Amino acid sequence: MDYTEGVLIGGKWLPGSQGVFDVVDPATLTVIAQVANAGPDDAVAAVDAAHAAFPAWAATAPRARADLLMKTRDLMLRDAEELAGLISAENGKSLADARAEVGYAAEFFRWFAEEAVRPHGDYGSSPAGGTRTIVTHHPVGVAALVTPWNFPAAMATRKIAPALAAGCTVVLKPAAETPLTALAVARLMAEAGVPDGVVNVVPGEDAPAIVAAWTQDPRVRKLSFTGSTNVGRQLLRQAADRVVNTSMELGGNAPFVVTADADVDAAVEGAMIAKFRNGGQACTAANRFYVHASVAEEFTAKLGARVEALVVGPASEGSDIGPLISARARKNVERLVENAVATGAVVAHQAQPATAPGYFFTPVVLTRVTAQSEVVQEEVFAPVAPIVVWSDLEDLLTELNSSEYGLAAYVYAGDLGAALHLAERIEAGMVGINRGLVSDPSAPFGGVKQSGLGREGARAGLEEYTEMQYFSVAW
Ligand code: NAD
């Protein structure tokens, strides 16, 4: 065990009211730190601090807020290697993925530092004449942020940066599997000069109790959640009692379509990113591949060769793919693959298994998968690439849109016009066209259907933390 971390409330590092909990490296199964285990009392104390800090922060000049965000970004880049090491240690992802995450996470501070100083509002005369309408935007207030373990840095900064840019103060509950990175980012924010109480971090094992303390607290005016659709539904129900402003970034089941005229090599390259980045544990991960019959054999062989060459193991050994986050996650994917095989799917290609003791799952390519199979219908969250062969475009669209999810999708096609035409008909908030990556701080990230409500990143990401007010002025 390396060290112990506290709860951050009002600029002070405090013990948790529920003792401590272990953070385990999922690649080695060793305890790497102990973290203060917060409970509902700590959650309320964090709101006390955020509420007290709110008036001064909201009144701070946008330029001054922007400077602090930019400074945080600089500090994240200064400490990029250390942060990447921490992400790999608590989440298990490869160092390459962890480094990419640090860059992506830091970029939210730059993007929202730039957005913080772009004033928005409106001024006009009413259609009937005689009055003027002035529209202004206020920070919504204390924002409760709840984040998952799969991107311990980026899921936190994608919320903290726009909240602070808008003038909100925050209370953050990182996932219990990966609290260390969020705490490290909070420490850098303090070093940058962000005032005490503006960012409060409440790690803890009892997520329902901590988050319920926030949804019940009238001082909390915003809930921004990233995680599973199931928990998102529960939190929407809780938020309904006080009509809390909510943003929900939930699960996905991204299709990856390869058309007959696609550049197959480019599609394979994109598939490796869309599927195997983060070991398949991304909400935007390609979950199901639909490959046109005329290129299915070539695509499968080329993707298979790449998958067989993947090195699976601990990040510290320079692997391409780390472990899954938990024994439960591994059991779930083993079940999905076993069920697929029992109903006729074939494990066509497989990487070499890891030799380390962690929660490793060996990446596989499955063929002869039916569109109705569980491995296609459920969010797999693991390095499994099920391939369904298609030939009729309308049938394909029916299958693509049959999911309750609508987060990301990918289309590889030679004819860009046809690709755009297809993309417009896919029910997804984001479509990568001849690209295997859609995440970009300057673009509106989010889903339709049961993948969520609201957007993160882009200008829209800041608006999630503001409320409009208008003045009707007799003229
Ligand atoms: P999760 O829903 O189990 O947990 C997410 C967060 O909610 C964690 O902080 C957890 O402690 C907390 N939580 C869990 N149960 C809770 C409850 N009953 N009440 C209050 N809080 C609770 O999700 P996860 O397993 O950590 O993350 C994986 C999921 O997140 C996947 O479904 C993935 O698609 C989704 N995700 C979505 C996005 C997106 O932007 N749309 C990004 C990353 C991950």
Coordinates of C-alpha atoms and ligand atoms in Angstrom, one line a residue:
M1 CA 0.0 0.0 0.0
D2 CA 1.4 3.4 -1.0
Y3 CA -0.5 6.1 0.7
T4 CA -3.8 7.4 2.2
E5 CA -6.0 10.1 0.7
G6 CA -8.7 12.2 2.4
V7 CA -12.0 13.8 1.5
L8 CA -11.5 17.3 0.2
I9 CA -14.0 19.8 1.7
G10 CA -13.6 23.6 1.7
G11 CA -9.9 23.3 0.8
K12 CA -9.2 20.9 3.7
W13 CA -8.2 17.2 3.5
L14 CA -10.3 15.4 6.1
P15 CA -10.9 11.9 7.2
G16 CA -14.1 10.2 6.0
S17 CA -16.9 9.5 8.5
Q18 CA -17.0 5.9 7.4
G19 CA -13.3 5.0 7.8
V20 CA -11.3 4.1 4.8
F21 CA -11.6 1.9 1.7
D22 CA -9.0 0.2 -0.5
V23 CA -8.1 1.1 -4.0
V24 CA -7.0 -2.0 -5.9
D25 CA -4.9 -2.2 -9.1
P26 CA -7.1 -4.5 -11.3
A27 CA -4.0 -5.7 -13.1
T28 CA -2.1 -7.0 -10.1
L29 CA -4.9 -7.2 -7.5
T30 CA -2.7 -5.3 -5.0
V31 CA -3.9 -2.5 -2.8
I32 CA -2.3 0.7 -4.0
A33 CA -3.9 3.2 -1.6
Q34 CA -6.5 3.7 1.1
V35 CA -9.0 6.5 0.7
A36 CA -11.2 8.2 3.2
N37 CA -14.7 6.7 3.0
A38 CA -17.2 9.5 3.0
G39 CA -20.8 9.1 4.1
P40 CA -23.9 11.3 3.9
D41 CA -22.6 13.7 6.6
D42 CA -19.5 14.4 4.6
A43 CA -21.6 14.9 1.5
V44 CA -23.7 17.5 3.3
A45 CA -20.5 19.2 4.7
A46 CA -19.2 19.4 1.1
V47 CA -22.4 21.1 0.0
D48 CA -21.9 23.6 3.0
A49 CA -18.5 24.4 1.6
A50 CA -19.7 24.7 -2.1
H51 CA -22.7 26.8 -1.1
A52 CA -20.5 29.1 1.0
A53 CA -18.0 29.5 -1.9
F54 CA -20.7 30.0 -4.6
P55 CA -21.5 33.8 -4.3
A56 CA -17.8 34.9 -4.6
W57 CA -17.0 32.4 -7.3
A58 CA -20.1 33.3 -9.4
A59 CA -19.1 37.0 -9.0
T60 CA -15.5 36.4 -10.0
A61 CA -14.7 37.9 -13.4
P62 CA -14.9 35.3 -16.2
R63 CA -11.4 36.2 -17.2
A64 CA -10.1 35.4 -13.8
R65 CA -12.0 32.1 -13.7
A66 CA -10.7 31.3 -17.2
D67 CA -7.1 32.0 -16.0
L68 CA -7.5 29.5 -13.2
L69 CA -8.8 26.8 -15.6
M70 CA -6.0 27.4 -18.0
K71 CA -3.5 27.2 -15.2
T72 CA -5.0 23.8 -14.2
R73 CA -4.6 22.6 -17.7
D74 CA -0.9 23.6 -17.7
L75 CA -0.4 21.8 -14.4
M76 CA -2.1 18.7 -15.7
L77 CA 0.3 18.7 -18.7
R78 CA 3.2 19.3 -16.4
D79 CA 2.3 16.3 -14.3
A80 CA 1.0 14.2 -17.3
E81 CA 3.2 11.2 -16.8
E82 CA 2.4 11.0 -13.1
L83 CA -1.3 11.3 -13.8
A84 CA -1.2 8.7 -16.5
G85 CA 0.6 6.3 -14.1
L86 CA -2.1 6.9 -11.5
I87 CA -4.9 6.3 -14.0
S88 CA -3.2 3.0 -15.2
A89 CA -2.7 1.9 -11.6
E90 CA -6.2 2.4 -10.4
N91 CA -8.1 1.7 -13.7
G92 CA -5.7 -0.8 -15.3
K93 CA -5.7 0.8 -18.8
S94 CA -2.6 0.8 -20.9
L95 CA -0.1 3.7 -20.5
A96 CA -0.8 4.8 -24.1
D97 CA -4.5 5.0 -23.3
A98 CA -3.9 6.7 -19.9
R99 CA -1.6 9.3 -21.6
A100 CA -4.2 10.0 -24.2
E101 CA -6.8 10.4 -21.5
V102 CA -4.7 13.0 -19.6
G103 CA -4.4 15.1 -22.8
Y104 CA -8.1 14.8 -23.5
A105 CA -9.0 15.6 -19.8
A106 CA -6.7 18.6 -19.7
E107 CA -8.2 19.9 -22.9
F108 CA -11.6 20.5 -21.2
F109 CA -9.9 23.1 -19.0
R110 CA -8.5 24.9 -22.0
W111 CA -11.7 24.7 -24.0
F112 CA -13.9 25.9 -21.2
A113 CA -11.3 28.6 -20.2
E114 CA -11.8 29.9 -23.7
E115 CA -15.6 29.6 -23.5
A116 CA -15.8 31.2 -20.1
V117 CA -15.0 34.6 -21.5
R118 CA -17.4 34.5 -24.5
P119 CA -20.4 36.3 -23.2
H120 CA -23.8 35.1 -24.3
G121 CA -27.1 36.7 -24.0
D122 CA -29.7 38.5 -26.2
Y123 CA -31.4 41.8 -26.6
G124 CA -34.4 42.5 -28.8
S125 CA -37.7 44.2 -29.1
S126 CA -41.0 42.2 -28.7
P127 CA -43.1 41.5 -31.8
A128 CA -45.8 43.8 -30.5
G129 CA -43.3 46.6 -30.1
G130 CA -43.1 48.8 -27.0
T131 CA -41.1 46.4 -24.9
R132 CA -37.5 45.2 -24.9
T133 CA -36.4 41.7 -24.0
I134 CA -33.1 41.2 -22.4
V135 CA -31.9 37.6 -21.9
T136 CA -29.1 36.8 -19.5
H137 CA -27.5 33.6 -18.2
H138 CA -26.7 32.8 -14.5
P139 CA -24.7 29.9 -13.1
V140 CA -27.2 27.3 -11.9
G141 CA -25.7 27.0 -8.4
V142 CA -24.0 24.2 -6.5
A143 CA -23.5 21.3 -8.9
A144 CA -23.3 17.6 -7.8
L145 CA -21.1 15.6 -10.2
V146 CA -21.0 11.8 -10.2
T147 CA -18.5 10.0 -12.4
P148 CA -17.6 6.5 -13.5
W149 CA -14.3 4.6 -13.2
N150 CA -13.6 4.1 -17.0
F151 CA -12.1 7.6 -17.6
P152 CA -11.2 8.7 -14.1
A153 CA -9.7 12.0 -15.2
A154 CA -11.7 13.0 -18.3
M155 CA -15.2 12.2 -16.9
A156 CA -14.4 14.5 -14.0
T157 CA -12.8 17.4 -16.0
R158 CA -15.6 17.3 -18.6
K159 CA -17.9 18.3 -15.7
I160 CA -15.7 20.4 -13.4
A161 CA -14.3 22.7 -16.2
P162 CA -17.7 23.8 -17.7
A163 CA -19.3 24.1 -14.2
L164 CA -16.5 26.4 -13.0
A165 CA -16.5 28.3 -16.3
A166 CA -20.2 29.0 -15.8
G167 CA -19.6 30.2 -12.2
C168 CA -20.9 27.1 -10.4
T169 CA -19.2 25.5 -7.4
V170 CA -19.1 21.7 -7.3
V171 CA -19.2 18.6 -5.1
L172 CA -17.8 15.5 -6.9
K173 CA -18.2 11.9 -6.2
P174 CA -15.7 9.8 -8.2
A175 CA -16.2 6.1 -8.6
A176 CA -15.0 4.1 -5.6
E177 CA -12.8 2.0 -8.0
T178 CA -10.9 5.1 -9.2
P179 CA -10.9 8.0 -6.7
L180 CA -7.2 8.8 -6.8
T181 CA -7.1 10.6 -10.2
A182 CA -10.0 12.9 -9.3
L183 CA -8.3 13.7 -6.0
A184 CA -5.0 14.4 -7.9
V185 CA -6.8 16.8 -10.3
A186 CA -8.4 18.6 -7.3
R187 CA -5.0 19.0 -5.8
L188 CA -3.7 20.6 -9.0
M189 CA -6.7 22.9 -9.0
A190 CA -5.8 24.1 -5.5
E191 CA -2.2 24.6 -6.7
A192 CA -3.5 26.7 -9.6
G193 CA -5.3 28.9 -7.1
V194 CA -8.9 27.8 -7.4
P195 CA -10.4 29.1 -4.1
D196 CA -11.2 26.7 -1.3
G197 CA -14.7 25.3 -1.5
V198 CA -15.1 25.7 -5.2
V199 CA -14.2 22.1 -5.9
N200 CA -15.0 19.5 -3.2
V201 CA -14.3 15.8 -3.6
V202 CA -16.2 13.2 -1.7
P203 CA -15.0 9.6 -2.4
G204 CA -16.9 6.8 -0.8
E205 CA -18.1 3.3 -1.1
D206 CA -21.8 4.0 -0.4
A207 CA -22.6 5.9 -3.6
P208 CA -26.4 5.8 -3.1
A209 CA -26.2 7.4 0.4
I210 CA -23.8 10.1 -0.8
V211 CA -25.7 11.0 -3.9
A212 CA -29.1 10.9 -2.1
A213 CA -27.8 13.4 0.4
W214 CA -27.2 15.7 -2.6
T215 CA -30.4 15.1 -4.5
Q216 CA -32.3 15.8 -1.2
D217 CA -30.4 19.0 -0.4
P218 CA -32.2 22.1 -1.6
R219 CA -28.9 23.9 -2.1
V220 CA -27.9 21.5 -4.8
R221 CA -29.4 22.8 -8.1
K222 CA -27.7 20.6 -10.6
L223 CA -26.9 16.9 -10.9
S224 CA -24.6 15.8 -13.7
F225 CA -24.1 12.1 -13.8
T226 CA -22.0 9.8 -16.0
G227 CA -22.5 6.1 -15.7
S228 CA -24.9 3.3 -16.5
T229 CA -28.4 3.8 -17.8
N230 CA -29.7 1.8 -14.9
V231 CA -28.3 4.1 -12.2
G232 CA -29.2 7.1 -14.4
R233 CA -32.8 6.1 -14.3
Q234 CA -32.7 5.9 -10.5
L235 CA -31.1 9.3 -10.1
L236 CA -33.6 10.9 -12.5
R237 CA -36.4 9.5 -10.2
Q238 CA -34.7 11.0 -7.2
A239 CA -34.0 14.3 -8.9
A240 CA -37.7 14.5 -9.9
D241 CA -38.7 15.1 -6.2
R242 CA -37.0 18.5 -6.2
V243 CA -37.1 19.0 -10.0
V244 CA -33.3 19.2 -10.0
N245 CA -31.7 20.3 -13.2
T246 CA -30.0 17.1 -14.6
S247 CA -27.5 16.1 -17.2
M248 CA -27.2 12.3 -17.9
E249 CA -24.4 10.7 -19.8
L250 CA -25.4 7.0 -19.8
G251 CA -24.7 3.7 -21.5
G252 CA -24.2 3.0 -25.2
N253 CA -24.3 0.2 -27.7
A254 CA -22.5 1.7 -30.6
P255 CA -22.8 0.0 -34.0
F256 CA -19.8 0.1 -36.4
V257 CA -20.9 -0.2 -40.0
V258 CA -18.7 -1.1 -42.9
T259 CA -20.2 -0.6 -46.3
A260 CA -19.4 -2.4 -49.6
D261 CA -17.2 0.4 -50.9
A262 CA -15.4 1.2 -47.6
D263 CA -11.6 1.3 -47.5
V264 CA -11.2 -2.0 -45.5
D265 CA -7.8 -1.2 -44.2
A266 CA -9.0 2.2 -42.9
A267 CA -12.0 0.5 -41.4
V268 CA -9.8 -2.0 -39.5
E269 CA -7.7 0.8 -38.2
G270 CA -10.8 2.6 -37.0
A271 CA -12.2 -0.5 -35.5
M272 CA -9.1 -1.1 -33.4
I273 CA -9.6 2.4 -31.9
A274 CA -13.4 2.3 -31.6
K275 CA -13.3 -1.2 -30.1
F276 CA -10.1 -1.7 -28.3
R277 CA -9.2 1.7 -26.9
N278 CA -9.5 1.5 -23.1
G279 CA -9.9 -2.3 -23.5
G280 CA -13.4 -1.8 -24.8
Q281 CA -14.5 -0.1 -21.6
A282 CA -15.7 3.1 -23.1
C283 CA -19.4 4.2 -23.5
T284 CA -18.6 5.0 -27.1
A285 CA -16.9 1.6 -27.7
A286 CA -18.0 -0.1 -30.9
N287 CA -20.2 -2.8 -29.4
R288 CA -21.4 -4.5 -32.6
F289 CA -19.9 -4.7 -36.1
Y290 CA -22.1 -4.7 -39.2
V291 CA -20.0 -5.6 -42.2
H292 CA -21.3 -5.7 -45.7
A293 CA -21.2 -9.3 -47.1
S294 CA -18.9 -8.3 -50.0
V295 CA -16.1 -7.3 -47.6
A296 CA -16.9 -9.3 -44.5
E297 CA -14.2 -12.0 -45.1
E298 CA -11.5 -9.5 -45.8
F299 CA -12.5 -7.2 -42.8
T300 CA -12.7 -10.2 -40.4
A301 CA -9.3 -11.6 -41.5
K302 CA -7.5 -8.2 -41.2
L303 CA -9.2 -7.3 -37.9
G304 CA -8.5 -10.8 -36.6
A305 CA -4.8 -10.5 -37.4
R306 CA -4.6 -7.2 -35.5
V307 CA -6.4 -8.6 -32.5
E308 CA -4.2 -11.7 -32.4
A309 CA -1.2 -9.3 -32.2
L310 CA -2.6 -7.4 -29.2
V311 CA -0.4 -7.7 -26.1
V312 CA -2.6 -8.2 -23.0
G313 CA -1.2 -7.5 -19.6
P314 CA -0.4 -4.9 -16.9
A315 CA 0.2 -1.4 -18.1
S316 CA 3.6 -1.4 -16.4
E317 CA 4.7 -4.1 -18.8
G318 CA 3.9 -2.0 -21.9
S319 CA 0.7 -3.8 -22.8
D320 CA -1.8 -2.7 -25.4
I321 CA -4.8 -3.9 -23.3
G322 CA -5.1 -4.0 -19.6
P323 CA -7.6 -5.9 -17.4
L324 CA -11.3 -5.3 -16.9
I325 CA -12.2 -3.3 -13.9
S326 CA -13.5 -6.1 -11.7
A327 CA -14.2 -9.9 -11.4
R328 CA -17.9 -9.1 -11.9
A329 CA -17.2 -7.3 -15.2
R330 CA -15.2 -10.3 -16.3
K331 CA -17.9 -12.8 -15.3
N332 CA -20.4 -10.8 -17.2
V333 CA -18.5 -10.8 -20.5
E334 CA -17.6 -14.5 -20.1
R335 CA -21.3 -15.2 -19.9
L336 CA -22.1 -13.1 -23.0
V337 CA -19.4 -14.8 -25.1
E338 CA -20.4 -18.3 -23.8
N339 CA -24.0 -17.6 -24.6
A340 CA -23.1 -16.3 -28.1
V341 CA -21.1 -19.4 -28.8
A342 CA -23.9 -21.6 -27.5
T343 CA -26.2 -20.0 -30.1
G344 CA -23.8 -20.5 -33.0
A345 CA -21.2 -17.8 -32.9
V346 CA -17.6 -18.7 -33.5
V347 CA -14.5 -17.4 -31.8
A348 CA -12.7 -16.7 -35.0
H349 CA -9.7 -14.8 -33.6
Q350 CA -8.2 -14.3 -30.2
A351 CA -5.2 -12.6 -28.6
Q352 CA -2.7 -14.4 -26.3
P353 CA -4.0 -14.5 -22.7
A354 CA -2.3 -12.4 -20.1
T355 CA -0.2 -14.2 -17.5
A356 CA -0.7 -11.6 -14.7
P357 CA -3.2 -12.3 -11.9
G358 CA -5.6 -9.4 -12.6
Y359 CA -9.1 -9.3 -14.1
F360 CA -7.9 -9.9 -17.7
F361 CA -10.1 -11.0 -20.5
T362 CA -8.5 -12.1 -23.7
P363 CA -9.7 -10.0 -26.7
V364 CA -11.8 -11.9 -29.2
V365 CA -13.4 -11.5 -32.6
L366 CA -16.7 -13.4 -32.9
T367 CA -18.2 -14.3 -36.3
R368 CA -21.5 -15.9 -37.3
V369 CA -23.2 -13.7 -34.7
T370 CA -26.9 -13.1 -35.1
A371 CA -28.3 -9.6 -34.7
Q372 CA -30.6 -10.8 -31.9
S373 CA -27.8 -12.3 -29.8
E374 CA -27.2 -10.8 -26.3
V375 CA -23.6 -9.9 -27.2
V376 CA -25.0 -7.5 -29.8
Q377 CA -28.0 -6.3 -27.8
E378 CA -26.3 -5.5 -24.5
E379 CA -23.5 -3.1 -23.7
V380 CA -20.5 -5.5 -23.5
F381 CA -17.8 -3.1 -22.1
A382 CA -15.0 -5.5 -22.9
P383 CA -12.6 -6.3 -25.8
V384 CA -15.1 -8.4 -27.7
A385 CA -15.8 -7.7 -31.4
P386 CA -19.0 -9.5 -32.6
I387 CA -19.4 -9.3 -36.4
V388 CA -22.8 -9.4 -38.1
V389 CA -22.9 -9.6 -41.9
W390 CA -25.4 -7.4 -43.7
S391 CA -26.6 -6.9 -47.3
D392 CA -29.8 -4.9 -47.2
L393 CA -29.6 -1.3 -46.1
E394 CA -33.1 -0.9 -44.8
D395 CA -32.8 -4.1 -42.8
L396 CA -29.5 -2.8 -41.5
L397 CA -31.1 0.5 -40.4
T398 CA -33.8 -1.4 -38.6
E399 CA -31.2 -3.4 -36.6
L400 CA -29.1 -0.4 -35.9
N401 CA -32.0 1.6 -34.5
S402 CA -33.5 -1.3 -32.5
S403 CA -31.4 -0.6 -29.5
E404 CA -32.7 1.4 -26.5
Y405 CA -29.3 3.2 -26.6
G406 CA -28.3 6.0 -28.9
L407 CA -24.9 7.3 -27.9
A408 CA -22.3 6.7 -30.6
A409 CA -22.1 5.0 -34.0
Y410 CA -19.4 4.6 -36.7
V411 CA -19.8 4.4 -40.5
Y412 CA -17.0 3.5 -42.9
A413 CA -17.9 4.1 -46.5
G414 CA -16.1 5.1 -49.7
D415 CA -18.9 7.5 -50.8
L416 CA -19.0 10.3 -48.3
G417 CA -22.5 11.4 -49.4
A418 CA -23.9 7.9 -48.8
A419 CA -22.1 7.8 -45.5
L420 CA -23.7 11.1 -44.4
H421 CA -27.1 9.9 -45.6
L422 CA -26.8 6.7 -43.6
A423 CA -25.4 8.6 -40.5
E424 CA -28.4 11.0 -40.5
R425 CA -30.7 8.0 -40.2
I426 CA -28.9 6.4 -37.3
E427 CA -30.4 7.2 -33.9
A428 CA -27.2 8.3 -32.2
G429 CA -26.0 11.5 -30.7
M430 CA -22.6 11.1 -32.3
V431 CA -21.5 9.4 -35.5
G432 CA -17.9 8.9 -36.5
I433 CA -17.6 8.9 -40.3
N434 CA -14.5 7.1 -41.5
R435 CA -13.1 7.7 -38.0
G436 CA -13.0 5.5 -35.0
L437 CA -13.0 8.2 -32.4
V438 CA -15.8 10.8 -31.7
S439 CA -14.6 12.3 -28.4
D440 CA -13.5 15.9 -28.7
P441 CA -13.8 18.7 -26.1
S442 CA -15.0 21.2 -28.8
A443 CA -17.9 18.9 -29.9
P444 CA -21.2 18.2 -28.2
F445 CA -20.8 14.8 -26.6
G446 CA -24.0 13.0 -25.6
G447 CA -26.7 10.5 -26.6
V448 CA -30.3 10.2 -27.6
K449 CA -32.9 7.7 -26.4
Q450 CA -31.8 6.0 -23.1
S451 CA -28.2 7.1 -23.6
G452 CA -28.8 10.3 -21.9
L453 CA -30.0 13.9 -21.6
G454 CA -27.8 16.9 -22.4
R455 CA -24.4 17.4 -23.8
E456 CA -20.8 17.7 -22.5
G457 CA -18.1 19.6 -24.3
A458 CA -18.7 22.4 -26.9
R459 CA -20.6 25.5 -26.0
A460 CA -23.5 23.2 -25.1
G461 CA -21.5 21.8 -22.2
L462 CA -21.3 25.1 -20.5
E463 CA -24.9 25.9 -21.0
E464 CA -25.8 22.7 -19.0
Y465 CA -24.5 24.7 -15.9
T466 CA -26.4 28.0 -16.6
E467 CA -30.0 29.1 -16.3
M468 CA -31.7 31.8 -18.4
Q469 CA -33.3 34.8 -17.0
Y470 CA -35.0 37.5 -19.1
F471 CA -36.1 41.0 -18.4
S472 CA -39.2 42.4 -20.0
V473 CA -38.6 46.1 -20.1
A474 CA -41.2 48.8 -20.7
W475 CA -39.6 51.1 -23.2
Ligands
NAD1 P1 -22.3 3.1 -12.6 O1 -23.6 3.6 -13.1 O2 -22.3 1.8 -11.9 O3 -21.5 4.1 -11.7 C1 -21.3 5.4 -12.1 C2 -21.2 6.3 -10.8 O4 -22.4 6.3 -10.1 C3 -20.1 5.9 -9.8 O5 -19.6 7.0 -9.2 C4 -20.9 5.0 -8.8 O6 -20.3 5.0 -7.6 C5 -22.2 5.8 -8.8 N1 -23.4 5.0 -8.4 C6 -23.6 3.7 -8.6 N2 -24.8 3.3 -8.1 C7 -25.3 4.4 -7.6 C8 -26.6 4.7 -7.0 N3 -27.5 3.7 -6.8 N4 -26.9 5.9 -6.6 C9 -26.0 6.9 -6.8 N5 -24.8 6.7 -7.4 C10 -24.5 5.5 -7.8 O7 -21.4 3.0 -13.9 P2 -19.9 2.4 -14.1 O8 -19.9 1.0 -14.0 O9 -19.0 3.2 -13.1 O10 -19.5 3.0 -15.5 C11 -19.9 2.3 -16.7 C12 -21.1 2.8 -17.3 O11 -20.9 4.2 -17.5 C13 -21.3 2.2 -18.7 O12 -22.7 2.0 -18.9 C14 -20.9 3.3 -19.6 O13 -21.5 3.3 -20.9 C15 -21.3 4.6 -18.9 N6 -20.5 5.7 -19.3 C16 -21.1 6.7 -20.1 C17 -20.4 7.8 -20.6 C18 -21.1 8.8 -21.4 O14 -20.5 9.9 -21.5 N7 -22.3 8.6 -21.9 C19 -19.1 7.9 -20.3 C20 -18.4 6.9 -19.6 C21 -19.2 5.8 -19.1

